[in-house]
């Protein structure tokens, strides 16, 4: 009857989604149970018309929550007459008021105002006016009721169509509760939908930033693709295999950002996400992550620049890419589906996070160990230009890793301190956006450092008497280090215009960087 012992909620249907990303903003219900002493909470993130970043169709500058439900009650004893009345309560509460919708005396938690509380002297919460209603301490919160009338068969149902206007930005909760003891003899259920409309459309406020973000990123990658293909066309005779791999990754990045932009645009216009485009988006996203990691691993061992092929590392890199794709795709699919279907287990997604994080850690370890050996080898050989390029690349990776670590700690601290709702405006950046930005910085650095140019092949790998590919890092075979050290012209590795290239082979004149 609205009383729940600590740690136990018998008979309570509690869909509290505060820890999950907001789902689609048209929520459908079918025969959802709401019997006596139970309540349901649906969360949504809203912008007020005054603070909204956009006023466009279909929202047209209005922010509201529409409730369109048909409530039914069924008497298990199959009595023909419904002789009693009863009410179901609805309220929309801002997240700032989320702690004010219940009461705890230290031993028991109350969601409904019952006679027991009144007997304990909690007259401010429970009195004759508020008895058998949902506990909401803020009297200014708007409540609406769906009333069942006594009578014939028509008293079984009640159609509720109402609207709550949003005046303040932030996360909101739509609370539906059955606290009326007059309905204890009935099984109460409801079907229908709730519509959460922002001034710009159906996208939740915490997800809206993704729409312009992926649009801008698609334009950036489109511009980079044009420049990259022009350079490829100008220097097609000088193209090395690494640049072909970069072209593949660039194409996947462009497709990913375009697909995600259209996904969010469709979501904003219709309020729903199609399963097909959701799966396609998850597939392309994880494909990009997998091949991007494989590309960085290949660059870190000097592929096509210091060594002709991947050597013994080829099998390891391919196996890593396949395993990472399988784990990452499964996890990403569950995350995206959870935004639409809240029945997806949060524990399952958390379990999959562990092997994905382990795979990432192994990838980073491989990259930095490989770069350390590669830079050491280039320093010994006094190949100063290549050394400068890989040192620059290493610095970019280190800075990106430090930024990722700082943001991860900040993200974790907000989660532990339960400050997620306070920072809901930037949560998109902390949760997903920052990782896309950091990857883009690393990828842009790779494109710049290893861009096609007139002199690309002159600085690329030249076959040695003993193939460097026979050792794991190009350092284990002594004969692989017998190449005469040389001074390369101090300019960009793939700089345009190097007709007078003439390597110096005199060891005495060489200087170590």
XYZ file of C-alpha atoms in Angstrom:
513
model
C 0.000 0.000 0.000
C 2.784 2.394 -0.850
C 5.230 1.216 1.852
C 8.512 -0.469 0.814
C 11.135 -1.851 3.251
C 14.695 -0.731 2.668
C 16.323 -2.645 -0.168
C 13.065 -4.401 -1.099
C 10.356 -3.257 -3.486
C 7.817 -6.102 -3.725
C 5.312 -5.583 -6.524
C 7.023 -2.410 -7.710
C 7.518 -1.764 -11.405
C 10.500 0.579 -11.358
C 11.921 1.663 -14.712
C 14.273 4.323 -13.405
C 16.396 5.313 -16.388
C 18.533 8.014 -14.816
C 21.723 6.045 -15.348
C 21.028 5.321 -19.023
C 21.117 7.613 -22.037
C 17.694 8.992 -22.899
C 15.850 6.803 -25.382
C 13.719 7.819 -28.315
C 11.233 10.570 -27.531
C 8.128 8.682 -28.619
C 7.583 5.960 -26.025
C 5.013 3.252 -26.678
C 3.291 1.177 -24.016
C 1.221 -1.965 -24.399
C -0.670 -3.481 -21.466
C 1.839 -2.106 -18.942
C 0.829 -3.085 -15.410
C 0.231 -0.366 -12.831
C -1.457 -2.068 -9.891
C -1.932 -0.639 -6.423
C 1.273 0.512 -4.764
C 3.301 0.628 -7.977
C 4.625 3.464 -10.055
C 6.538 3.954 -13.281
C 9.120 6.586 -14.135
C 10.099 7.609 -17.653
C 13.031 9.963 -18.146
C 13.538 12.460 -20.959
C 15.927 15.361 -21.554
C 14.330 18.643 -22.574
C 15.239 22.160 -23.694
C 12.996 25.060 -22.835
C 11.949 27.279 -25.782
C 14.080 30.102 -24.386
C 17.318 28.069 -24.088
C 16.938 25.755 -27.079
C 19.837 25.841 -29.594
C 17.362 25.666 -32.481
C 13.700 26.329 -33.292
C 12.843 24.199 -36.289
C 10.356 21.620 -37.518
C 8.785 19.474 -36.150
C 9.098 21.188 -32.741
C 8.566 24.688 -34.155
C 9.861 26.348 -31.005
C 7.577 24.500 -28.547
C 8.614 22.170 -25.731
C 6.073 19.816 -24.208
C 5.295 16.278 -23.076
C 2.092 14.766 -24.452
C 0.433 11.832 -22.689
C -1.946 9.772 -24.827
C -2.986 6.689 -22.881
C -5.910 4.339 -22.457
C -6.120 2.971 -18.892
C -7.978 -0.248 -18.115
C -8.962 -1.995 -14.930
C -9.977 -5.616 -14.641
C -11.714 -7.287 -11.713
C -10.196 -10.715 -11.162
C -13.422 -11.926 -9.521
C -15.194 -11.201 -12.835
C -17.923 -9.122 -11.254
C -20.138 -7.464 -13.835
C -20.421 -4.149 -12.031
C -17.598 -1.708 -11.223
C -19.067 -0.121 -8.127
C -16.018 1.818 -6.929
C -14.181 4.824 -8.244
C -10.426 5.313 -8.372
C -7.662 7.602 -9.643
C -4.264 7.202 -11.284
C -1.824 10.111 -10.852
C 0.497 11.681 -13.413
C 3.170 14.280 -12.736
C 6.161 15.732 -14.610
C 9.111 16.468 -12.314
C 12.382 18.237 -13.094
C 15.515 16.315 -12.096
C 16.186 18.915 -9.411
C 13.074 17.590 -7.636
C 13.862 13.872 -8.021
C 14.637 13.457 -4.314
C 11.283 14.977 -3.373
C 9.039 12.227 -4.715
C 9.403 9.848 -1.783
C 9.957 9.764 1.973
C 12.173 7.552 4.124
C 12.157 7.297 7.906
C 15.397 5.300 7.968
C 13.715 1.910 8.005
C 11.048 2.141 5.351
C 10.672 4.049 2.119
C 7.289 5.499 1.196
C 6.197 6.543 -2.284
C 2.543 6.949 -1.462
C 1.029 8.980 1.344
C -0.606 6.370 3.591
C -2.409 6.475 6.914
C 0.654 5.047 8.658
C 2.628 8.212 7.905
C -0.176 10.375 9.202
C -0.232 8.304 12.382
C 3.516 8.867 12.812
C 2.918 12.595 12.900
C 4.177 13.404 9.392
C 1.286 15.756 8.875
C 3.250 17.954 6.455
C 3.482 15.037 4.082
C 0.245 13.244 4.809
C -3.027 14.798 5.864
C -6.612 14.476 4.842
C -5.988 16.348 1.607
C -2.964 14.333 0.458
C -3.900 10.919 1.841
C -3.550 8.082 -0.730
C -1.664 10.216 -3.242
C 1.901 10.210 -4.595
C 4.346 11.956 -2.257
C 5.657 15.115 -3.964
C 6.998 17.635 -1.497
C 7.022 20.545 -3.944
C 3.446 21.790 -4.054
C 4.084 23.667 -7.304
C 4.617 20.471 -9.297
C 1.728 20.021 -11.719
C -0.329 16.869 -11.143
C -2.970 15.353 -13.365
C -5.342 12.504 -12.611
C -7.121 9.847 -14.621
C -10.329 8.939 -12.809
C -12.282 5.708 -13.084
C -16.001 6.174 -12.458
C -18.366 3.635 -10.973
C -20.963 2.048 -13.186
C -21.271 -0.465 -15.973
C -18.746 -1.906 -18.439
C -17.763 1.597 -19.603
C -16.162 2.147 -16.198
C -13.440 -0.353 -17.126
C -11.484 2.157 -19.198
C -10.413 5.769 -19.110
C -8.824 7.668 -21.990
C -6.282 10.300 -20.961
C -4.990 12.926 -23.384
C -3.089 15.744 -21.722
C -0.039 17.964 -22.197
C 2.684 19.172 -19.844
C 4.512 22.298 -21.051
C 8.259 22.549 -20.397
C 9.454 25.898 -19.048
C 12.903 24.926 -17.739
C 15.717 23.021 -19.462
C 17.047 19.780 -18.028
C 16.219 16.102 -17.463
C 12.564 15.428 -16.626
C 10.700 12.470 -15.189
C 7.155 11.531 -16.064
C 5.789 9.720 -13.004
C 2.693 7.486 -13.171
C 1.490 6.085 -9.845
C -1.347 4.038 -8.394
C -1.783 4.975 -4.742
C -5.586 4.707 -4.522
C -6.715 1.838 -2.244
C -10.112 1.885 -3.973
C -8.387 0.144 -6.903
C -6.931 -2.697 -4.825
C -9.470 -5.187 -6.186
C -8.495 -4.449 -9.777
C -5.630 -5.158 -12.129
C -4.773 -1.811 -13.704
C -2.882 -1.497 -17.003
C -2.432 1.091 -19.714
C -1.518 1.305 -23.402
C -0.645 4.207 -25.648
C 2.297 6.551 -25.964
C 4.045 9.583 -24.546
C 5.619 12.200 -26.827
C 8.576 14.298 -25.697
C 8.898 17.234 -28.077
C 11.784 19.698 -27.970
C 11.715 23.075 -29.765
C 13.735 21.611 -32.657
C 12.250 18.087 -32.815
C 12.279 14.721 -31.105
C 15.973 14.381 -30.266
C 16.644 14.363 -26.489
C 18.444 17.468 -25.298
C 21.525 15.416 -24.362
C 21.721 13.990 -27.905
C 20.979 17.099 -29.964
C 24.644 18.172 -30.130
C 25.431 15.005 -32.112
C 23.363 16.300 -35.041
C 25.540 19.352 -35.858
C 28.669 17.547 -34.604
C 28.443 14.698 -37.110
C 27.360 17.137 -39.822
C 30.498 19.234 -39.254
C 32.716 16.147 -39.029
C 31.272 14.812 -42.298
C 32.115 18.128 -43.993
C 35.667 18.078 -42.556
C 36.281 14.517 -43.706
C 34.743 15.372 -47.080
C 37.166 18.275 -47.486
C 40.090 16.105 -46.387
C 39.025 13.419 -48.874
C 39.057 15.945 -51.730
C 42.550 17.176 -50.812
C 43.799 13.617 -50.310
C 42.510 12.390 -53.677
C 43.959 15.446 -55.437
C 47.381 14.666 -53.917
C 46.998 11.024 -54.949
C 46.165 12.070 -58.503
C 49.131 14.481 -58.679
C 51.647 11.947 -57.354
C 50.120 8.632 -58.355
C 53.518 7.261 -59.420
C 54.925 7.933 -55.935
C 52.128 6.250 -53.941
C 53.235 3.733 -51.321
C 51.089 1.007 -49.769
C 50.629 2.884 -46.487
C 48.889 5.728 -48.319
C 46.443 3.254 -49.878
C 45.531 2.052 -46.396
C 45.055 5.643 -45.265
C 42.663 6.138 -48.207
C 40.560 3.171 -47.030
C 40.345 4.498 -43.470
C 39.469 7.976 -44.759
C 36.648 6.549 -46.848
C 35.221 4.620 -43.896
C 35.424 7.733 -41.670
C 33.514 9.776 -44.231
C 30.810 7.114 -44.600
C 30.523 6.750 -40.801
C 29.990 10.441 -40.120
C 27.511 10.832 -42.989
C 25.551 7.792 -41.820
C 25.432 8.972 -38.204
C 24.366 12.454 -39.273
C 21.442 11.088 -41.288
C 20.583 8.710 -38.442
C 20.232 11.583 -35.962
C 18.444 13.755 -38.529
C 15.891 10.982 -39.110
C 15.556 10.455 -35.363
C 14.917 14.166 -34.866
C 12.188 14.268 -37.513
C 10.340 11.048 -36.635
C 11.074 10.361 -32.960
C 12.112 6.772 -33.669
C 15.287 5.006 -34.793
C 15.072 2.315 -37.446
C 16.799 -0.918 -36.465
C 18.431 -1.262 -39.894
C 20.146 2.136 -39.851
C 21.034 1.656 -36.179
C 22.782 -1.656 -36.939
C 24.467 -0.150 -40.019
C 25.739 2.779 -37.944
C 27.131 0.464 -35.260
C 28.766 -1.717 -37.937
C 30.517 1.185 -39.688
C 31.569 2.793 -36.387
C 33.266 -0.352 -35.096
C 34.731 -1.101 -38.524
C 36.352 2.340 -38.483
C 37.665 1.820 -34.950
C 39.115 -1.592 -35.809
C 40.878 -0.631 -39.054
C 42.041 2.674 -37.545
C 43.768 0.796 -34.723
C 45.270 -1.601 -37.249
C 46.533 1.375 -39.272
C 48.166 3.008 -36.248
C 49.767 -0.312 -35.280
C 51.148 -0.630 -38.818
C 52.499 2.930 -38.756
C 54.119 2.317 -35.368
C 56.304 -0.499 -36.757
C 57.359 1.613 -39.751
C 55.298 -0.182 -42.395
C 56.093 0.945 -45.982
C 58.496 3.605 -44.705
C 61.098 1.663 -42.717
C 60.074 -1.897 -43.534
C 58.443 -3.349 -46.689
C 55.651 -5.315 -45.016
C 54.209 -6.225 -41.644
C 56.364 -9.329 -41.303
C 55.584 -11.509 -38.295
C 53.234 -8.835 -36.990
C 50.804 -9.238 -39.894
C 48.961 -12.181 -38.370
C 48.822 -10.541 -34.927
C 47.451 -7.259 -36.296
C 44.796 -9.013 -38.398
C 43.714 -11.232 -35.490
C 43.537 -8.191 -33.228
C 41.329 -6.377 -35.751
C 38.920 -9.311 -36.045
C 38.615 -9.842 -32.276
C 38.229 -6.120 -31.606
C 35.557 -5.812 -34.299
C 33.531 -8.701 -32.882
C 33.681 -7.463 -29.268
C 33.238 -3.801 -30.158
C 30.327 -4.400 -32.540
C 28.455 -6.467 -29.958
C 28.986 -3.828 -27.269
C 28.096 -0.888 -29.541
C 24.959 -2.644 -30.763
C 23.789 -3.228 -27.194
C 24.484 0.420 -26.299
C 22.515 1.716 -29.296
C 19.648 -0.738 -28.775
C 19.436 0.250 -25.098
C 18.633 3.796 -26.238
C 15.495 2.447 -27.902
C 14.680 -0.739 -25.964
C 15.242 -0.233 -22.251
C 14.966 -3.970 -21.573
C 18.588 -4.408 -22.705
C 20.626 -5.502 -19.692
C 23.077 -2.918 -18.393
C 25.115 -5.714 -16.794
C 25.664 -7.409 -20.165
C 27.007 -4.182 -21.676
C 29.269 -3.669 -18.660
C 30.681 -7.195 -18.966
C 31.548 -6.576 -22.624
C 33.341 -3.374 -21.637
C 36.084 -5.387 -19.889
C 37.423 -7.336 -22.926
C 37.127 -4.240 -25.153
C 39.157 -2.202 -22.656
C 41.702 -5.037 -22.408
C 42.037 -5.125 -26.211
C 42.573 -1.359 -26.291
C 45.219 -1.574 -23.570
C 47.080 -4.269 -25.487
C 46.876 -2.161 -28.646
C 48.347 0.915 -26.926
C 51.122 -1.185 -25.380
C 52.042 -2.626 -28.790
C 52.033 0.820 -30.418
C 54.319 2.531 -27.903
C 56.727 -0.414 -27.617
C 56.958 -0.570 -31.413
C 57.541 3.174 -31.694
C 60.263 3.012 -29.048
C 62.157 0.326 -30.992
C 61.560 2.114 -34.290
C 62.842 5.476 -33.054
C 65.868 3.794 -31.458
C 66.715 2.123 -34.765
C 66.307 5.344 -36.774
C 68.535 7.210 -34.326
C 71.259 4.562 -34.683
C 71.019 4.750 -38.458
C 70.982 8.553 -38.320
C 67.969 8.772 -40.633
C 67.062 12.147 -39.264
C 64.048 13.002 -41.406
C 62.259 9.747 -40.694
C 63.279 10.052 -37.056
C 61.731 13.527 -36.887
C 58.484 12.282 -38.430
C 58.061 9.364 -36.040
C 59.009 11.482 -33.024
C 56.299 13.969 -34.042
C 53.825 11.126 -34.453
C 54.750 9.782 -31.012
C 54.194 13.201 -29.437
C 50.719 13.388 -30.991
C 49.869 9.953 -29.548
C 51.195 10.847 -26.097
C 49.252 14.122 -25.940
C 46.092 12.346 -27.121
C 46.552 9.611 -24.523
C 47.035 12.177 -21.742
C 43.885 14.033 -22.829
C 41.950 10.763 -22.946
C 43.158 9.884 -19.443
C 42.121 13.270 -18.031
C 38.668 13.095 -19.610
C 38.221 9.487 -18.441
C 39.019 10.429 -14.854
C 36.662 13.408 -15.030
C 33.945 11.216 -16.577
C 34.401 8.603 -13.843
C 34.360 11.193 -11.062
C 31.070 12.651 -12.303
C 29.560 9.180 -12.430
C 30.750 8.217 -8.945
C 29.608 11.516 -7.429
C 26.276 11.205 -9.289
C 26.769 14.563 -11.009
C 25.744 13.320 -14.447
C 22.432 15.166 -14.433
C 24.110 18.396 -13.369
C 26.399 18.316 -16.424
C 23.838 16.972 -18.896
C 24.641 19.699 -21.458
C 28.216 18.423 -22.020
C 27.597 14.746 -21.357
C 27.546 13.998 -25.101
C 31.119 15.328 -25.304
C 32.413 13.384 -22.298
C 30.634 10.171 -23.194
C 31.380 9.967 -26.920
C 32.331 13.215 -28.624
C 35.815 13.590 -27.127
C 36.884 10.148 -28.388
C 35.880 11.041 -31.939
C 37.803 14.313 -31.700
C 40.966 12.651 -30.355
C 40.864 9.991 -33.057
C 40.431 12.668 -35.721
C 43.495 14.538 -34.435
C 45.617 11.368 -34.631
C 44.287 10.489 -38.080
C 44.827 14.015 -39.422
C 48.416 13.844 -38.123
C 48.949 10.558 -39.994
C 47.501 12.065 -43.183
C 49.783 15.114 -42.899
C 52.979 13.248 -42.013
C 52.543 10.543 -44.655
C 50.789 12.513 -47.395
C 51.513 11.746 -51.074
C 54.274 13.904 -52.550
C 56.907 14.028 -55.250
C 59.587 12.566 -52.986
C 57.500 9.980 -51.120
C 59.070 6.858 -52.603
C 62.599 8.233 -52.203
C 62.114 8.198 -48.443
C 60.131 4.973 -48.408
C 61.624 1.623 -47.567
C 64.440 0.300 -49.805
C 65.245 -3.395 -49.756
C 68.217 -4.402 -47.616
C 70.385 -7.420 -48.044
C 68.670 -8.882 -45.001
C 64.928 -8.261 -44.864
C 63.872 -6.299 -41.792
C 60.534 -8.068 -41.903
C 62.232 -11.176 -40.527
C 62.422 -9.692 -37.045
C 59.548 -8.447 -34.957
C 60.605 -4.848 -34.475
C 63.415 -4.605 -37.042
C 66.040 -4.694 -34.284
C 66.841 -8.329 -33.527
C 68.985 -9.193 -36.575
C 72.425 -7.608 -36.463
C 72.772 -7.668 -40.243
C 69.620 -5.600 -40.521
C 71.526 -2.720 -38.931
C 74.460 -2.770 -41.306
C 72.956 -0.147 -43.599
C 75.253 2.842 -43.902
C 73.974 5.776 -41.815
C 73.064 8.794 -43.857
C 71.963 12.393 -43.410
C 68.670 13.174 -45.075
C 67.688 16.686 -45.998
C 66.039 18.392 -43.030
C 62.540 18.836 -44.425
C 59.169 17.137 -44.215
C 59.278 13.443 -44.973
C 56.953 13.743 -47.950
C 57.678 17.386 -48.797
C 57.158 18.471 -52.390
C 60.215 19.313 -54.473
C 63.355 17.321 -53.771
C 65.028 16.964 -57.158
C 68.501 17.503 -55.732
C 68.273 14.720 -53.173
C 71.751 13.311 -52.573
C 72.219 11.237 -49.420
C 75.568 11.529 -47.679
C 77.144 8.189 -46.909
C 80.166 9.388 -44.945
C 79.779 8.182 -41.356
C 82.134 10.817 -40.033
C 80.006 13.641 -41.382
C 76.793 12.215 -39.977
C 75.287 13.654 -36.819
C 72.971 11.891 -34.426
C 69.740 13.733 -33.637
